[in-house]
Amino acid sequence: MSNLSFPPSPLLQPAPVTLRTLGDLHLGDFRKVKSLLMLAIVALDGPTSRRHLAALLWPRAAKPEASLRVALHALRESCPGALSGEERLDTALPCDAAALLTLRGEAAVQAYTGAFLPDLKVEGVSAEFEEWVEGWRQRLARHVQSEALLLAERSEPGQAAQWAARAYDLPGAPPAEPDTLRRLLALSAPASALEAALRTELRELTGRRATDGLPAPRRATRMMGREAELDTLLAWATQAGGGVAAVTGPGGIGKSTLARALLRELTVLGRAVTLVDTEGVTHASEVAARLAAARGQPGGDWAALGGGLKEGAVVLLDGLDDLDDLEDLRRGLAQLPGTRWVLTGRRSRLGRTTAAQARGDLLLALGGLERPPPEASWLDVGVCSAVQVFVREAARVRRDFVLNAQNAGLVASLTRRLMGHPLALTLAASWLRVEDLDAVHARVLQEAGALRTADGDGDGRRGLQVAAQRSWAMLSPALQAAALRLSAGADFDPADSAALGVPADAVDALLGHAFLEAYLPGSERLRLYPALDGLMGAQAALHPALYREAQAAHAQHHLSRFLALAPEDPATDPERSNLHLAMQAALRGGTLAAAHAEHLLAHYDRRGMHAAGMDALFALSDLAEEVGAPPEVQAALQVGCMWLAYRAGRLLDAQTLAAAFLQGPLATLPSSRMKVLNTLASVRGVQGQMRASADLMRQALSLAQELGDETREQFYRMNLLTSLSFLGDDEELQCQLTEMAALALTLPEAQAWQMRQRLLNLRLYLPDVNLTELQEESQAILAASERSGEKTLTVYSLLCNAQIALRMREWRAAEHWLQRFSAVVDTVQDNTDLVNKHLIEIELSYARGRTPQARRAARQALALSSLRGNPWELVELFLIGAQDLHQIEPNGTKQQLSIVKDDQQLHVHQRRRAAELLTSFGGFPLPTQQPAAPLDLAALRHWLGKHLN
């Protein structure tokens, strides 16, 4: 027998022991503190001299070097090789603290088992070492806290509150800064202990906050005066299935308060619920965008929301007062039939979104709170909800105010005169700051004749107007000016009030006078009560100079901050309503620049809110034309409209807008004409009209060259290449690709990588490609995108890696890339490649012998491609499933393949594959006297839907 020696199996070798410093300090069973502290310093700081270690850990020892040798000997005896080197010590042992800094997301939070070296009490160490420990403790805790915050901001509300709590209570974390506390506050659950703690800490850190004037919410009791309505809504909202409830009533009657009370109740019950502020929204597309933002989902259309809303989830759309077309909203809600929708607004027409007889929907009209009759005893007066509201608000103004037998009659009379209107009662109670109850009652009584209109108005609207007018008159001129300034915006962060020309003490005073409210649970943002819009509008008309100055300051603040942020920065989301108002004011004032419009276009495009962006820019475009804005501003807004229409899949709208522009006077602006031609070429490409697309792109390219716009020239040439790839001249394509690859080397790095990605996408569909080369290029692009943090490029390169792995029949690798794609795509606002992801999943499932899974993914891809209307995606879906479809319906499959192979508008790669498949199926010749009919996309979509099911 020969004497053979084999290397030990990796499976039998012991795993390297890890130095544990988080929550404890040990190395396996070894626990000598100073030996381990020496090892921790080397593990985190790298090779370290003996002299430095001795100075840190034994600064007062008679012989520090000797103490170090003893500690080192003990460590090496227990764990040989733990520290190597002589003069400079080094280690190859893993350390949990060092590994933690490489982790992201949930992995980082789970790996954090406690603070770094917690409760460390070691005598004789230097002050420098103690500072070193504290520095690392804070650095590690901040890293984990940051990851937990990001997880919270990307999670649905229930999980977001849990992640926020973990971030706030993280062991070892230093006291949070106000900005961090505000981020946590926005994520905390309404009425939770965390929300209360965060508000308290914010007050302690920043002094008197703007919201200090607000009464503390009633935590122990349910909403005063609306218990019956809340019970009705709660019972309806917790039923199975979807539906719509409309809550209507005049301004200030308590609709938003009822919605927030329902939010708290459902949150406590553990139900999935989302509150969306829709005040000022005019289009259903913006409702979808706000819902997506509230849920932290990418994109902003109804279809994209479907994956994030669970069956039976409740969505509260609060403040639907300005919506132009309820039919659009109804169509959007219908796309999510498993969701329970609660809509609040002033207009009774909101009830048309329900169909009570057919679906068990709910219509709830709110009136005034319960008022006591004249003959009620003072004890009976005290149990009426209108009286309770007045007394509660009065006690906030005068701490000694209580209801008693002497004043019960006056209070009861007040509530009857004001029709039990909650906001009118609140405003009237605020008058007690400057006059007594008798004077308040007398003033309301004198105006009692105005509280009802000729048609019998009994809901308190007139009473609110009277109370609001009196409250306004009681404000000092400085406070009136402050309120008027704040009315120029939709809402505001108290931290921004000074930039808007309103000091913090004025904000506090307006809160005390019940002119402001904190309306978003978990947020510090404030707004003027929407029910006071009429009053503020009248005051703006009386003081036009002051109001114009306020609008200008508001516009300057928001537009300058907007331009300073990247278009895709989520910080713009809560300011979007203010941004629209700022742009309208700037248009009227003649200060809006084309750069503002282009930045707004980029914001909506990169955030994936294409339909909402089109509606917003369309309104601005109409206003720009009305006020006679400069041609370049009008052109920028119109270009934005058509581009976002194209991105939203509204191809007819984009085509119509582009054609009208090219025939109008603004077409003489070469830069704008160039962008419109590019948009129209993109539309023609999606419609499958590749020759027309190529011709239009050549015109856009020519203008880019004339203007010296090198960046657009390169990308237009890429777009032209895409069109040419459909037409099939491989020789010309190869020459162009070689030239473009050389040009990419001259571009700035970020643009170069994007160009290389697009070139790679084109090369994927050329015949006789070297897949190994493509794989290397795709992985290089991925590495570059991850280094730069460019998430969109990362998404595309991950998908490309999956496609190449599939071509190379590396099934596990393809699955790996798809999993990474899914993990990343949820963090960006671009969901345009989800169809391609499904196409890869289908092909992979067929290749792995999983036909049912392939068909299920094919049905999902069919639904998504139907929304986008892209012929390439539909044909690709058909070709991938052709083998399966041929077994189900052989003649129909052959017929469709014959049409695809002869349709010159389709991609040449797809036509070749159709011909190869047809040959493999034995052919299906058409009659020679009849030319092949062009592809009917609607017919193919219907045929696929029928047979895939």
PDB file of C-alpha atoms in Angstrom, residues 206 211-212 265 275 288 415 421 510 512 535 538 570 616 693 708 724 768 860 870 923 941:
ATOM      1  CA  THR A 206     -34.729  72.510  21.336  1.00  0.00           C
ATOM      2  CA  THR A 211     -46.283  72.380  18.910  1.00  0.00           C
ATOM      3  CA  ASP A 212     -46.054  73.097  22.639  1.00  0.00           C
ATOM      4  CA  GLU A 265     -57.834  52.498  16.910  1.00  0.00           C
ATOM      5  CA  LEU A 275     -53.208  57.809   6.582  1.00  0.00           C
ATOM      6  CA  ALA A 288     -51.741  57.515  -5.886  1.00  0.00           C
ATOM      7  CA  THR A 415     -73.063  75.587  21.805  1.00  0.00           C
ATOM      8  CA  HIS A 421     -69.494  73.066  15.252  1.00  0.00           C
ATOM      9  CA  LEU A 510     -51.308  81.156  16.442  1.00  0.00           C
ATOM     10  CA  GLY A 512     -52.940  79.125  21.054  1.00  0.00           C
ATOM     11  CA  LEU A 535     -61.173  83.833   5.755  1.00  0.00           C
ATOM     12  CA  ALA A 538     -60.554  87.385   1.949  1.00  0.00           C
ATOM     13  CA  PRO A 570     -37.013  61.848  -0.801  1.00  0.00           C
ATOM     14  CA  ALA A 616     -48.781  68.690 -12.176  1.00  0.00           C
ATOM     15  CA  SER A 693     -38.475  56.258 -34.607  1.00  0.00           C
ATOM     16  CA  GLY A 708     -22.799  71.186 -29.175  1.00  0.00           C
ATOM     17  CA  LEU A 724     -31.450  50.169 -35.827  1.00  0.00           C
ATOM     18  CA  ASP A 768     -22.718  34.988 -32.389  1.00  0.00           C
ATOM     19  CA  GLN A 860     -48.066  38.420 -14.089  1.00  0.00           C
ATOM     20  CA  ASN A 870     -44.681  47.556 -25.294  1.00  0.00           C
ATOM     21  CA  GLY A 923     -43.578  24.885 -40.323  1.00  0.00           C
ATOM     22  CA  ARG A 941     -52.595  39.521 -25.764  1.00  0.00           C
TER      23      ARG A 941
END
